[in-house]
């Protein structure tokens, strides 16, 4: 009867929609003989658990603005970013070059040796009647603005990629630490199983099941280590080394970050959409420039001539006649380019609007599921993990049921890591693609105190999981 009641209680915890954490018992608790546990040892374990939770809470409460400035400084020193600074200087030089005069004056000198020698000196200047200089300057300014906006968008995507790599590295490190603790815990449980076998309280088959579980945990640890090495390699590839300060900021995404995204998420103010509209403005400027380039600019000539004793002064004006070619086809092509740019802007607007709606729909749900998971980790998960080990040690549940329940607990912890990764990917990808990330980062770096995590979420770490299991 006792076994039936406990089994039903455990089944209710696992099948009632409860997302349990992988709250394994600590190695210190598992290594102790299960019959010799005393009240003093229990108090010590509880004190250590509280200390672990306190340290994890301190780590999670680190403000996003505390470690972000250092990361931005390292990011700005990357060769790719330095190349962007040179591109900005090129844009400034292009504006200065476009603001120069289009036509230079022409100087002519002529001498004719005849019965009467003649000398002539002429100066001609073509006038910028079609305002080529003004149109070129406005076009260069617009191109510079587009370049700066494009660089800002590119920098945001680059920074989002690197920030996501750091987040994935942190998740891989958590998974590796968890796999290591699972492996060490299983070794300790195998020791207890051998003691129970010697006492006649466990069969050979159940001992073999524990040995198979140890082999499975060893394989999981190897895979987790491989994933951690891949994550470290990606960070090294993107940032030069893998030693960067990082702490989770999901709580800030749920609060301040979400508010910022909604405040700056209007379609007309998205930086990425602004860049797309600048393409339309540039196409219009190109159409105006075609018209200016094909305009008939007159040329004024002034000549002084001396022939014998006679002095002559001449003034002339020449105007190209656009009779055989009026360049109407070039102007029509430029106007078509403007129409194409307008349609491309509408297409870009549609894509960004759809992505924005998708993020606004998905991110709150991910955050809600993460919040539910976190709350259940601190309650039912801890009690279930502790109860499982006690019931198995007391012989109330079989080894196969115990191992299956432990796998469910471990899987629930990995679900939490996957939720964290999904939240980071969703938010960072959108902020990078929409061009909102770098303005937001610059705002944090300039005033980090405005973005402190007053109510930060507890860190989901293996140490915290192990700590709550000992309560």
Tab-separated table of C-alpha atoms in Angstrom:
chain	number	residue	atom	x	y	z
A	1	UNK	CA	0.000	0.000	0.000
A	2	UNK	CA	2.828	2.364	0.883
A	3	UNK	CA	4.519	1.779	-2.467
A	4	UNK	CA	1.270	2.393	-4.348
A	5	UNK	CA	0.680	5.758	-2.645
A	6	UNK	CA	4.205	6.983	-3.315
A	7	UNK	CA	4.097	5.844	-6.925
A	8	UNK	CA	0.814	7.655	-7.509
A	9	UNK	CA	2.181	10.821	-5.923
A	10	UNK	CA	5.287	10.740	-8.106
A	11	UNK	CA	3.242	9.968	-11.223
A	12	UNK	CA	1.047	12.962	-10.497
A	13	UNK	CA	4.077	15.227	-10.334
A	14	UNK	CA	5.493	13.933	-13.617
A	15	UNK	CA	2.276	13.686	-15.675
A	16	UNK	CA	0.420	16.774	-14.438
A	17	UNK	CA	2.204	19.121	-16.846
A	18	UNK	CA	4.932	19.903	-14.347
A	19	UNK	CA	8.217	20.910	-15.963
A	20	UNK	CA	10.726	19.551	-13.501
A	21	UNK	CA	14.351	20.583	-13.366
A	22	UNK	CA	17.130	18.070	-13.336
A	23	UNK	CA	17.575	18.525	-9.643
A	24	UNK	CA	19.949	15.713	-8.882
A	25	UNK	CA	21.122	15.108	-5.340
A	26	UNK	CA	24.597	16.393	-4.619
A	27	UNK	CA	27.474	13.962	-4.645
A	28	UNK	CA	28.117	14.613	-0.990
A	29	UNK	CA	24.614	13.499	-0.081
A	30	UNK	CA	24.664	10.508	-2.427
A	31	UNK	CA	28.000	9.224	-1.157
A	32	UNK	CA	26.830	9.035	2.435
A	33	UNK	CA	25.305	5.696	3.513
A	34	UNK	CA	21.584	6.172	3.312
A	35	UNK	CA	21.014	4.578	6.731
A	36	UNK	CA	23.508	6.829	8.541
A	37	UNK	CA	22.024	10.245	7.640
A	38	UNK	CA	21.700	12.367	10.769
A	39	UNK	CA	19.875	15.548	11.618
A	40	UNK	CA	23.153	17.462	11.888
A	41	UNK	CA	24.209	16.440	8.364
A	42	UNK	CA	20.830	17.513	7.018
A	43	UNK	CA	21.216	20.996	8.520
A	44	UNK	CA	24.682	21.320	6.991
A	45	UNK	CA	23.363	20.323	3.566
A	46	UNK	CA	20.511	22.813	3.805
A	47	UNK	CA	22.928	25.584	4.773
A	48	UNK	CA	25.156	24.785	1.786
A	49	UNK	CA	22.124	24.771	-0.499
A	50	UNK	CA	21.053	28.211	0.687
A	51	UNK	CA	24.574	29.494	0.100
A	52	UNK	CA	24.559	28.140	-3.470
A	53	UNK	CA	21.227	29.779	-4.222
A	54	UNK	CA	22.475	33.066	-2.824
A	55	UNK	CA	25.555	32.995	-5.041
A	56	UNK	CA	23.478	32.170	-8.112
A	57	UNK	CA	21.068	35.009	-7.362
A	58	UNK	CA	24.012	37.412	-7.038
A	59	UNK	CA	25.322	36.253	-10.414
A	60	UNK	CA	21.946	36.734	-12.081
A	61	UNK	CA	21.477	40.206	-10.590
A	62	UNK	CA	24.583	41.501	-12.361
A	63	UNK	CA	23.351	44.378	-14.485
A	64	UNK	CA	23.487	44.020	-18.229
A	65	UNK	CA	25.320	47.332	-18.279
A	66	UNK	CA	28.099	45.997	-16.043
A	67	UNK	CA	29.713	43.668	-18.576
A	68	UNK	CA	28.309	45.039	-21.834
A	69	UNK	CA	30.676	48.072	-22.123
A	70	UNK	CA	33.732	45.823	-21.992
A	71	UNK	CA	32.244	43.580	-24.672
A	72	UNK	CA	31.484	46.604	-26.871
A	73	UNK	CA	35.045	47.830	-26.425
A	74	UNK	CA	36.412	44.457	-27.506
A	75	UNK	CA	33.966	44.389	-30.408
A	76	UNK	CA	35.053	47.824	-31.651
A	77	UNK	CA	38.660	46.633	-31.847
A	78	UNK	CA	37.824	43.847	-34.300
A	79	UNK	CA	39.310	44.264	-37.809
A	80	UNK	CA	35.853	44.020	-39.370
A	81	UNK	CA	34.647	46.984	-37.319
A	82	UNK	CA	37.799	48.991	-38.030
A	83	UNK	CA	37.157	48.430	-41.740
A	84	UNK	CA	33.717	49.963	-41.278
A	85	UNK	CA	35.312	53.085	-39.818
A	86	UNK	CA	37.444	53.434	-42.966
A	87	UNK	CA	34.294	53.096	-45.075
A	88	UNK	CA	32.791	55.995	-43.138
A	89	UNK	CA	35.849	58.106	-43.937
A	90	UNK	CA	35.460	57.187	-47.613
A	91	UNK	CA	31.872	58.443	-47.527
A	92	UNK	CA	32.997	61.785	-46.079
A	93	UNK	CA	35.647	62.155	-48.802
A	94	UNK	CA	33.043	61.304	-51.444
A	95	UNK	CA	30.873	64.220	-50.275
A	96	UNK	CA	33.839	66.593	-50.481
A	97	UNK	CA	34.723	65.320	-53.954
A	98	UNK	CA	31.148	65.732	-55.213
A	99	UNK	CA	31.042	69.328	-53.977
A	100	UNK	CA	33.875	70.360	-56.286
A	101	UNK	CA	33.288	72.229	-59.555
A	102	UNK	CA	32.331	70.029	-62.494
A	103	UNK	CA	34.161	71.915	-65.257
A	104	UNK	CA	37.632	73.441	-65.210
A	105	UNK	CA	38.486	76.412	-67.478
A	106	UNK	CA	40.447	75.781	-70.665
A	107	UNK	CA	43.342	77.985	-71.745
A	108	UNK	CA	44.364	78.191	-75.417
A	109	UNK	CA	47.468	79.804	-76.982
A	110	UNK	CA	48.061	80.065	-80.745
A	111	UNK	CA	50.817	81.547	-82.973
A	112	UNK	CA	50.740	81.779	-86.762
A	113	UNK	CA	53.884	82.646	-88.796
A	114	UNK	CA	52.944	84.328	-92.040
A	115	UNK	CA	53.541	87.603	-93.881
A	116	UNK	CA	51.827	89.089	-90.924
A	117	UNK	CA	52.465	87.217	-87.683
A	118	UNK	CA	49.434	86.671	-85.490
A	119	UNK	CA	49.124	85.755	-81.843
A	120	UNK	CA	45.978	84.645	-79.993
A	121	UNK	CA	45.137	83.838	-76.384
A	122	UNK	CA	41.813	82.238	-75.489
A	123	UNK	CA	39.976	81.210	-72.330
A	124	UNK	CA	36.862	79.033	-72.317
A	125	UNK	CA	34.635	77.929	-69.463
A	126	UNK	CA	31.708	75.537	-69.588
A	127	UNK	CA	28.863	76.512	-67.279
A	128	UNK	CA	27.112	73.987	-65.050
A	129	UNK	CA	23.736	75.017	-66.370
A	130	UNK	CA	22.081	71.713	-65.401
A	131	UNK	CA	23.361	71.900	-61.771
A	132	UNK	CA	25.449	68.728	-62.038
A	133	UNK	CA	27.449	69.788	-59.018
A	134	UNK	CA	24.424	70.306	-56.776
A	135	UNK	CA	22.816	67.023	-57.809
A	136	UNK	CA	26.083	65.118	-57.322
A	137	UNK	CA	26.534	66.639	-53.875
A	138	UNK	CA	23.012	65.723	-52.784
A	139	UNK	CA	23.506	62.199	-54.159
A	140	UNK	CA	26.835	61.812	-52.325
A	141	UNK	CA	25.242	63.001	-49.100
A	142	UNK	CA	22.403	60.530	-49.510
A	143	UNK	CA	24.843	57.713	-50.274
A	144	UNK	CA	26.834	58.636	-47.163
A	145	UNK	CA	23.687	58.539	-45.051
A	146	UNK	CA	22.798	55.153	-46.538
A	147	UNK	CA	26.305	53.880	-45.894
A	148	UNK	CA	26.221	54.990	-42.268
A	149	UNK	CA	22.793	53.417	-41.784
A	150	UNK	CA	23.904	50.246	-43.547
A	151	UNK	CA	27.020	50.075	-41.375
A	152	UNK	CA	24.852	50.518	-38.285
A	153	UNK	CA	22.601	47.671	-39.414
A	154	UNK	CA	25.591	45.490	-40.255
A	155	UNK	CA	27.206	46.243	-36.893
A	156	UNK	CA	23.974	45.354	-35.128
A	157	UNK	CA	23.796	42.005	-36.896
A	158	UNK	CA	27.467	41.322	-36.155
A	159	UNK	CA	27.040	42.228	-32.495
A	160	UNK	CA	23.866	40.142	-32.226
A	161	UNK	CA	25.731	37.169	-33.691
A	162	UNK	CA	28.523	37.544	-31.133
A	163	UNK	CA	26.179	38.123	-28.217
A	164	UNK	CA	24.223	35.029	-29.216
A	165	UNK	CA	27.477	33.062	-29.420
A	166	UNK	CA	28.267	34.092	-25.834
A	167	UNK	CA	24.786	33.065	-24.721
A	168	UNK	CA	25.126	29.684	-26.423
A	169	UNK	CA	28.546	29.268	-24.833
A	170	UNK	CA	27.005	29.897	-21.411
A	171	UNK	CA	24.246	27.378	-22.142
A	172	UNK	CA	26.779	24.787	-23.290
A	173	UNK	CA	28.800	25.386	-20.124
A	174	UNK	CA	25.697	24.821	-18.002
A	175	UNK	CA	24.922	21.609	-19.876
A	176	UNK	CA	28.516	20.414	-19.434
A	177	UNK	CA	28.489	21.157	-15.690
A	178	UNK	CA	25.162	19.394	-15.360
A	179	UNK	CA	26.417	16.341	-17.282
A	180	UNK	CA	29.499	16.212	-15.054
A	181	UNK	CA	27.364	16.344	-11.902
A	182	UNK	CA	25.066	13.664	-13.278
A	183	UNK	CA	28.080	11.456	-13.978
A	184	UNK	CA	29.556	11.937	-10.517
A	185	UNK	CA	26.178	11.441	-8.884
A	186	UNK	CA	25.601	8.178	-10.765
A	187	UNK	CA	29.006	6.948	-9.655
A	188	UNK	CA	28.031	7.637	-6.043
A	189	UNK	CA	24.674	5.922	-6.532
A	190	UNK	CA	26.445	2.926	-8.076
A	191	UNK	CA	28.519	2.700	-4.901
A	192	UNK	CA	25.316	2.607	-2.858
A	193	UNK	CA	23.909	-0.048	-5.228
A	194	UNK	CA	26.963	-2.231	-4.640
A	195	UNK	CA	26.446	-1.858	-0.873
A	196	UNK	CA	22.801	-2.871	-1.256
A	197	UNK	CA	23.803	-5.839	-3.397
A	198	UNK	CA	26.239	-6.953	-0.718
A	199	UNK	CA	23.459	-6.617	1.860
A	200	UNK	CA	21.109	-8.673	-0.315
A	201	UNK	CA	18.764	-5.720	-0.865
A	202	UNK	CA	19.430	-5.425	-4.618
A	203	UNK	CA	19.590	-7.928	-7.473
A	204	UNK	CA	22.394	-8.353	-10.001
A	205	UNK	CA	20.107	-7.142	-12.792
A	206	UNK	CA	19.403	-3.875	-10.983
A	207	UNK	CA	23.130	-3.390	-10.393
A	208	UNK	CA	23.712	-3.856	-14.105
A	209	UNK	CA	21.044	-1.241	-14.800
A	210	UNK	CA	22.983	1.198	-12.636
A	211	UNK	CA	26.160	0.331	-14.529
A	212	UNK	CA	24.406	0.936	-17.840
A	213	UNK	CA	23.153	4.274	-16.497
A	214	UNK	CA	26.722	5.219	-15.620
A	215	UNK	CA	27.830	4.384	-19.167
A	216	UNK	CA	24.959	6.476	-20.558
A	217	UNK	CA	25.901	9.412	-18.328
A	218	UNK	CA	29.501	9.086	-19.455
A	219	UNK	CA	28.390	9.301	-23.089
A	220	UNK	CA	26.190	12.308	-22.302
A	221	UNK	CA	29.150	14.012	-20.674
A	222	UNK	CA	31.311	13.371	-23.747
A	223	UNK	CA	28.645	14.876	-26.025
A	224	UNK	CA	28.188	17.872	-23.716
A	225	UNK	CA	31.934	18.447	-23.687
A	226	UNK	CA	32.017	18.307	-27.471
A	227	UNK	CA	29.175	20.846	-27.687
A	228	UNK	CA	30.979	23.118	-25.212
A	229	UNK	CA	34.171	22.963	-27.289
A	230	UNK	CA	32.206	23.888	-30.423
A	231	UNK	CA	30.607	26.840	-28.587
A	232	UNK	CA	34.024	27.985	-27.328
A	233	UNK	CA	35.418	27.715	-30.853
A	234	UNK	CA	32.623	29.853	-32.259
A	235	UNK	CA	33.254	32.577	-29.664
A	236	UNK	CA	36.985	32.494	-30.420
A	237	UNK	CA	36.246	32.745	-34.138
A	238	UNK	CA	33.958	35.760	-33.699
A	239	UNK	CA	35.682	37.614	-30.845
A	240	UNK	CA	39.278	36.419	-30.821
A	241	UNK	CA	39.149	34.605	-27.466
A	242	UNK	CA	36.610	32.844	-25.286
A	243	UNK	CA	37.194	34.671	-22.009
A	244	UNK	CA	34.405	37.235	-21.758
A	245	UNK	CA	32.242	38.269	-18.849
A	246	UNK	CA	28.649	37.217	-19.437
A	247	UNK	CA	25.548	36.771	-17.321
A	248	UNK	CA	22.051	35.884	-18.428
A	249	UNK	CA	19.676	38.768	-19.145
A	250	UNK	CA	16.383	37.024	-19.830
A	251	UNK	CA	14.762	38.930	-16.981
A	252	UNK	CA	15.699	42.188	-18.686
A	253	UNK	CA	14.326	40.975	-22.008
A	254	UNK	CA	11.043	40.343	-20.246
A	255	UNK	CA	11.060	43.843	-18.736
A	256	UNK	CA	13.070	46.767	-19.997
A	257	UNK	CA	14.113	45.204	-23.281
A	258	UNK	CA	10.578	44.346	-24.347
A	259	UNK	CA	9.435	47.889	-23.553
A	260	UNK	CA	12.260	49.326	-25.646
A	261	UNK	CA	11.445	47.014	-28.538
A	262	UNK	CA	7.784	48.029	-28.537
A	263	UNK	CA	8.617	51.729	-28.146
A	264	UNK	CA	10.984	51.695	-31.131
A	265	UNK	CA	9.193	49.034	-33.111
A	266	UNK	CA	6.907	51.275	-35.139
A	267	UNK	CA	7.181	50.450	-38.829
A	268	UNK	CA	8.188	53.970	-39.872
A	269	UNK	CA	10.990	54.120	-37.312
A	270	UNK	CA	12.667	50.778	-37.775
A	271	UNK	CA	16.281	51.486	-38.796
A	272	UNK	CA	16.222	48.630	-41.320
A	273	UNK	CA	13.086	50.085	-42.899
A	274	UNK	CA	14.680	53.531	-42.986
A	275	UNK	CA	17.569	52.082	-45.003
A	276	UNK	CA	15.124	50.538	-47.454
A	277	UNK	CA	13.389	53.911	-47.933
A	278	UNK	CA	16.737	55.592	-48.510
A	279	UNK	CA	17.118	53.287	-51.512
A	280	UNK	CA	13.998	54.946	-52.931
A	281	UNK	CA	15.451	58.398	-52.289
A	282	UNK	CA	18.696	57.367	-53.964
A	283	UNK	CA	16.832	56.079	-57.019
A	284	UNK	CA	15.047	59.428	-57.288
A	285	UNK	CA	18.362	61.244	-56.940
A	286	UNK	CA	19.797	59.053	-59.710
A	287	UNK	CA	16.919	60.047	-61.988
A	288	UNK	CA	17.618	63.712	-61.288
A	289	UNK	CA	21.329	63.155	-61.895
A	290	UNK	CA	20.655	61.539	-65.291
A	291	UNK	CA	18.660	64.592	-66.230
A	292	UNK	CA	21.445	66.883	-65.051
A	293	UNK	CA	24.191	64.862	-66.747
A	294	UNK	CA	22.384	64.956	-70.078
A	295	UNK	CA	21.567	68.666	-69.853
A	296	UNK	CA	23.023	70.956	-72.556
A	297	UNK	CA	25.617	73.050	-70.757
A	298	UNK	CA	26.794	76.147	-72.684
A	299	UNK	CA	30.433	77.139	-73.041
A	300	UNK	CA	31.671	80.747	-73.007
A	301	UNK	CA	34.834	81.646	-74.931
A	302	UNK	CA	36.945	84.799	-74.570
A	303	UNK	CA	39.843	85.305	-76.986
A	304	UNK	CA	42.452	88.078	-77.478
A	305	UNK	CA	44.299	88.195	-80.806
A	306	UNK	CA	47.065	90.379	-82.282
A	307	UNK	CA	47.573	90.352	-85.998
A	308	UNK	CA	50.281	92.718	-87.114
A	309	UNK	CA	49.417	96.044	-85.580
A	310	UNK	CA	45.742	95.146	-85.146
A	311	UNK	CA	44.442	94.035	-81.711
A	312	UNK	CA	41.269	91.939	-81.614
A	313	UNK	CA	38.974	90.776	-78.798
A	314	UNK	CA	36.381	88.069	-79.290
A	315	UNK	CA	33.595	86.614	-77.154
A	316	UNK	CA	31.696	83.493	-78.131
A	317	UNK	CA	29.072	81.145	-76.755
A	318	UNK	CA	28.513	77.535	-77.833
A	319	UNK	CA	25.538	75.364	-76.891
A	320	UNK	CA	25.254	71.640	-77.691
A	321	UNK	CA	22.244	70.815	-79.812
A	322	UNK	CA	20.484	67.662	-78.630
A	323	UNK	CA	18.961	66.894	-81.995
A	324	UNK	CA	20.215	63.421	-82.836
A	325	UNK	CA	20.037	62.203	-79.235
A	326	UNK	CA	17.943	63.774	-76.494
A	327	UNK	CA	18.743	61.022	-73.943
A	328	UNK	CA	15.068	60.391	-73.215
A	329	UNK	CA	15.664	56.639	-72.964
A	330	UNK	CA	18.240	57.111	-70.188
A	331	UNK	CA	15.785	59.229	-68.248
A	332	UNK	CA	13.053	56.609	-68.710
A	333	UNK	CA	15.407	53.902	-67.400
A	334	UNK	CA	16.149	56.014	-64.322
A	335	UNK	CA	12.442	56.505	-63.675
A	336	UNK	CA	11.914	52.734	-63.922
A	337	UNK	CA	14.672	52.267	-61.351
A	338	UNK	CA	12.726	54.546	-59.032
A	339	UNK	CA	9.583	52.442	-59.474
A	340	UNK	CA	11.572	49.266	-58.777
A	341	UNK	CA	13.064	50.783	-55.607
A	342	UNK	CA	9.597	51.751	-54.384
A	343	UNK	CA	8.304	48.213	-54.862
A	344	UNK	CA	11.367	46.774	-53.139
A	345	UNK	CA	10.703	49.079	-50.209
A	346	UNK	CA	7.123	47.847	-49.979
A	347	UNK	CA	8.358	44.243	-50.070
A	348	UNK	CA	10.922	44.945	-47.353
A	349	UNK	CA	8.256	46.674	-45.276
A	350	UNK	CA	5.995	43.641	-45.598
A	351	UNK	CA	8.770	41.238	-44.531
A	352	UNK	CA	9.829	43.327	-41.533
A	353	UNK	CA	6.238	43.830	-40.446
A	354	UNK	CA	5.604	40.090	-40.619
A	355	UNK	CA	8.757	39.329	-38.624
A	356	UNK	CA	7.851	41.939	-36.038
A	357	UNK	CA	4.405	40.421	-35.566
A	358	UNK	CA	5.964	36.958	-35.337
A	359	UNK	CA	8.382	38.077	-32.624
A	360	UNK	CA	5.650	39.906	-30.703
A	361	UNK	CA	3.611	36.716	-30.856
A	362	UNK	CA	6.381	34.218	-30.035
A	363	UNK	CA	8.562	36.003	-27.483
A	364	UNK	CA	5.887	36.570	-24.797
A	365	UNK	CA	4.901	32.890	-25.031
A	366	UNK	CA	8.497	31.744	-24.685
A	367	UNK	CA	8.958	34.022	-21.687
A	368	UNK	CA	5.744	32.730	-20.115
A	369	UNK	CA	6.801	29.099	-20.565
A	370	UNK	CA	10.203	29.942	-19.128
A	371	UNK	CA	8.589	31.635	-16.133
A	372	UNK	CA	6.354	28.596	-15.519
A	373	UNK	CA	9.312	26.255	-15.818
A	374	UNK	CA	11.414	28.310	-13.421
A	375	UNK	CA	8.713	28.475	-10.772
A	376	UNK	CA	8.116	24.724	-10.924
A	377	UNK	CA	11.852	24.082	-10.720
A	378	UNK	CA	11.942	25.704	-7.280
A	379	UNK	CA	8.960	23.772	-5.939
A	380	UNK	CA	7.854	20.403	-7.256
A	381	UNK	CA	11.104	19.549	-8.990
A	382	UNK	CA	13.245	19.798	-5.872
A	383	UNK	CA	10.853	17.712	-3.790
A	384	UNK	CA	10.472	15.073	-6.487
A	385	UNK	CA	14.245	14.730	-6.968
A	386	UNK	CA	14.856	14.317	-3.234
A	387	UNK	CA	11.929	11.928	-2.819
A	388	UNK	CA	13.105	9.740	-5.692
A	389	UNK	CA	16.500	9.033	-4.157
A	390	UNK	CA	15.051	8.394	-0.706
A	391	UNK	CA	12.424	5.985	-2.074
A	392	UNK	CA	15.000	4.054	-4.097
A	393	UNK	CA	17.415	3.809	-1.181
A	394	UNK	CA	14.577	2.585	1.013
A	395	UNK	CA	13.563	0.019	-1.618
A	396	UNK	CA	10.111	1.538	-2.165
A	397	UNK	CA	10.629	1.822	-5.948
A	398	UNK	CA	12.573	-0.414	-8.308
A	399	UNK	CA	15.856	0.606	-9.903
A	400	UNK	CA	14.307	0.744	-13.389
A	401	UNK	CA	11.538	3.119	-12.198
A	402	UNK	CA	14.079	5.207	-10.346
A	403	UNK	CA	16.364	5.548	-13.382
A	404	UNK	CA	13.468	6.349	-15.669
A	405	UNK	CA	12.304	9.115	-13.317
A	406	UNK	CA	15.822	10.502	-13.115
A	407	UNK	CA	15.976	10.682	-16.900
A	408	UNK	CA	12.715	12.620	-16.902
A	409	UNK	CA	14.155	15.035	-14.368
A	410	UNK	CA	17.319	15.451	-16.456
A	411	UNK	CA	15.285	16.007	-19.619
A	412	UNK	CA	13.264	18.721	-17.884
A	413	UNK	CA	16.453	20.597	-17.024
A	414	UNK	CA	17.582	20.478	-20.645
A	415	UNK	CA	14.152	21.816	-21.622
A	416	UNK	CA	14.950	24.884	-19.528
A	417	UNK	CA	18.262	25.375	-21.338
A	418	UNK	CA	16.503	25.064	-24.692
A	419	UNK	CA	13.949	27.660	-23.616
A	420	UNK	CA	16.715	30.071	-22.653
A	421	UNK	CA	18.474	29.553	-25.989
A	422	UNK	CA	15.224	30.053	-27.924
A	423	UNK	CA	14.544	33.330	-26.100
A	424	UNK	CA	18.029	34.659	-26.841
A	425	UNK	CA	17.849	33.597	-30.481
A	426	UNK	CA	14.408	35.117	-31.051
A	427	UNK	CA	15.160	38.456	-29.443
A	428	UNK	CA	18.733	38.968	-30.664
A	429	UNK	CA	17.952	37.900	-34.242
A	430	UNK	CA	15.051	40.341	-34.462
A	431	UNK	CA	16.933	43.221	-32.856
A	432	UNK	CA	19.846	42.676	-35.253
A	433	UNK	CA	17.730	42.371	-38.407
A	434	UNK	CA	15.546	45.354	-37.540
A	435	UNK	CA	18.550	47.566	-36.738
A	436	UNK	CA	17.448	48.266	-33.159
A	437	UNK	CA	20.257	46.490	-31.325
A	438	UNK	CA	23.118	48.985	-31.643
A	439	UNK	CA	21.037	52.055	-30.661
A	440	UNK	CA	19.820	50.065	-27.675
A	441	UNK	CA	23.343	48.950	-26.751
A	442	UNK	CA	24.668	52.500	-27.064
A	443	UNK	CA	21.886	53.683	-24.770
A	444	UNK	CA	22.857	51.102	-22.151
A	445	UNK	CA	26.574	51.860	-22.408
A	446	UNK	CA	25.972	55.594	-22.066
A	447	UNK	CA	23.696	55.163	-19.017
A	448	UNK	CA	24.011	51.635	-17.595
A	449	UNK	CA	22.313	52.597	-14.314
A	450	UNK	CA	19.012	53.009	-16.130
A	451	UNK	CA	18.934	49.320	-17.000
A	452	UNK	CA	19.725	47.617	-13.704
A	453	UNK	CA	17.931	44.348	-13.145
A	454	UNK	CA	15.984	45.142	-10.037
A	455	UNK	CA	13.941	41.963	-10.193
A	456	UNK	CA	16.288	39.634	-12.007
A	457	UNK	CA	15.270	36.035	-12.558
A	458	UNK	CA	17.240	33.410	-10.636
A	459	UNK	CA	20.020	31.880	-12.673
A	460	UNK	CA	19.242	28.452	-14.057
A	461	UNK	CA	22.543	26.743	-13.305
A	462	UNK	CA	23.431	23.189	-12.305
A	463	UNK	CA	24.655	24.471	-8.954
A	464	UNK	CA	21.315	26.101	-8.265
A	465	UNK	CA	19.543	22.920	-9.304
A	466	UNK	CA	21.695	20.811	-7.043
A	467	UNK	CA	21.178	23.284	-4.230
A	468	UNK	CA	17.391	23.248	-4.307
A	469	UNK	CA	17.400	19.465	-4.363
A	470	UNK	CA	18.979	19.384	-0.938
A	471	UNK	CA	16.311	21.443	0.779
